[in-house]
Amino acid sequence: MTGASKEHVIRVGSRKSELALIQTKHVIACLQKLNPDVQYEIHTMTTVGDRVLNKSLPKIGEKSLFTKDLEDALRNGGVDFVVHSLKDLPTSLPIGMAIGAVLEREDPRDALVLNEKFRGKTLSTLPKGSVIGTSSLRRSAQLARLHPHLVVCDIRGNLNTRLAKLDAEGSKFAGIVLAQAGLVRMGWEKRIDQVIEPSEILYAVGQGALAVECRSNDEYILNMLSKLCHLETQCKILVERSFLKTLGGGCSAPVAVCTSLKRKHDSKSNYLNIQGAVWSLDGKTEIRADDGCSVELEHVQQSDIDNGNGVPAKKSKTEDVVDNALREAEPSSPDAKRKSPEIVDELLQPGCSKAVEKLTMTKFMDVHGEMFKKCPYSNQLQKQSEAEKTSEQGQGDGKPALCPSSAFPVGVDFMGDCPYVSTEQKIEQTSQTGMSCPISGKLLVDKQDHPITDKCPFLAQAKVIDYNENVQREAPKLEDNSEHLFCGMHRNKNVPNESFEACEKLGQQLAHFLISKGALDVMKCAQNEIHSKV
């Protein structure tokens, strides 16, 4: 058995992009709630997909574009686990590797982001000849099939870079199509002009979900990660990965899916359905089908069950934001112009330094209500609120108390959920000695003495450092546990083996049906066409 003891720092691998770091820190924040005594370090690195930007993804020819470097560090013992966007993970993992956790899936749908000149348009209403940017063959094929009036053009780079290219003066792009989940995690929901339904564009295998990869025999890490697993998401992801693995596809051919999990009427069992399709590169040839099966899952909440079209029943907050944004900023409005996100200098902390809007304590109390009871400083917060009310009545000094978060610019991450600071806000390290508690003024991080941080249940930091591949380490012993994995996914002992087997079998069945209809020939033609253009 391998694994780190609680006295050791857990080293987490991540790509250097802002989105990757946000996702990695989200996973760490979840773990810190469950394991408050464990410390974490984030070791960042670039991958092949990050370094090679002058070629389209399929032309590079490497299957593990965004994962290989991270997996090398995992194999060599440089890190203990890595966080991925699950759609970047190949269906077959290297020997000794396993998906230790799949977190609850964000909305997996694609989204259209438009240049401000085309505000208020959709894919259907954009003028003929409008250029749409995407680096995905899946999106390109479906756009070409359903919207022949549009011109699809390749666009590469991280999320920041692609949005900057869209908004640049003289940009050729009318819009770009992106995964909605990434925009939501970056806090850029207001940039979304159209949420694209699966009935129009099917999404990628694993899209919207985060996966945590670790060594398959590291029981300590696997046990730690098991608490993050979301069973309903695991089932959907497994059937999707099984479908793709059986087809043998990936970035080199247009393949897409849509899965749903619905409660059966008058039954405790659930019905898992998957729709899958493959296309020629021009989208003119399509082979599509769907299939389903019953899956026995205990403790499934009704809120976790889909509405039947592959989208969670709970309404996405993005839909509200999109509706509000379109109402508030019509094309004719002087306020309609929107700024693209700033390109982040790699030498600086991810994020930007913008002052947080000041909100009075009364307003925050009204918004958060019962959440303040969880805060160890709630009594002081209550006193501030009372002082504020007194001031408003003319009995005070005329200076209403402000929420502590009003002074926090965006900078160093605020890890965990705090009642008086939203998860979108961050706090800044103001001096070399560390950060001060917004209530008591005491240092939370100090070079000589660290206990203050441990006393605050809401603050926890993960140091971000560059991964050094030249450091000599003792490589951990790896084991080939692939026969016990499901498309690379580790099954926790509390999950019935039969449930995962049913999901895996369903994906295989659908893939074999598409193969019988000529799917492999279509995919082979697509691959040959790509290679001929290299």
GROMACS .gro file of C-alpha atoms in nm, residues 106 111-113 119 180-195 316-323 325 338 424:
model
   32
  106GLU     CA    1  -2.188   2.125  -1.388
  111ALA     CA    2  -2.263   2.809  -2.492
  112LEU     CA    3  -2.233   3.078  -2.758
  113VAL     CA    4  -2.037   3.394  -2.676
  119ARG     CA    5  -2.532   4.114  -2.935
  180GLN     CA    6  -2.068   2.652  -2.046
  181ALA     CA    7  -1.913   2.495  -1.734
  182GLY     CA    8  -1.578   2.668  -1.789
  183LEU     CA    9  -1.740   3.009  -1.822
  184VAL     CA   10  -1.939   2.949  -1.504
  185ARG     CA   11  -1.633   2.841  -1.306
  186MET     CA   12  -1.446   3.151  -1.421
  187GLY     CA   13  -1.737   3.372  -1.315
  188TRP     CA   14  -1.807   3.490  -1.669
  189GLU     CA   15  -2.170   3.382  -1.699
  190LYS     CA   16  -2.267   3.726  -1.827
  191ARG     CA   17  -2.067   3.664  -2.142
  192ILE     CA   18  -2.305   3.386  -2.247
  193ASP     CA   19  -2.544   3.491  -2.525
  194GLN     CA   20  -2.702   3.152  -2.596
  195VAL     CA   21  -2.712   2.827  -2.402
  316SER     CA   22  -2.886   2.650  -1.412
  317LYS     CA   23  -2.793   2.985  -1.262
  318THR     CA   24  -2.645   3.061  -1.602
  319GLU     CA   25  -2.990   3.068  -1.757
  320ASP     CA   26  -3.098   3.337  -1.513
  321VAL     CA   27  -2.782   3.536  -1.581
  322VAL     CA   28  -2.827   3.510  -1.958
  323ASP     CA   29  -3.190   3.619  -1.937
  325ALA     CA   30  -2.803   4.015  -1.930
  338ARG     CA   31  -1.888   4.426  -2.254
  424GLU     CA   32  -1.643   3.423  -0.598
   0.00000   0.00000   0.00000
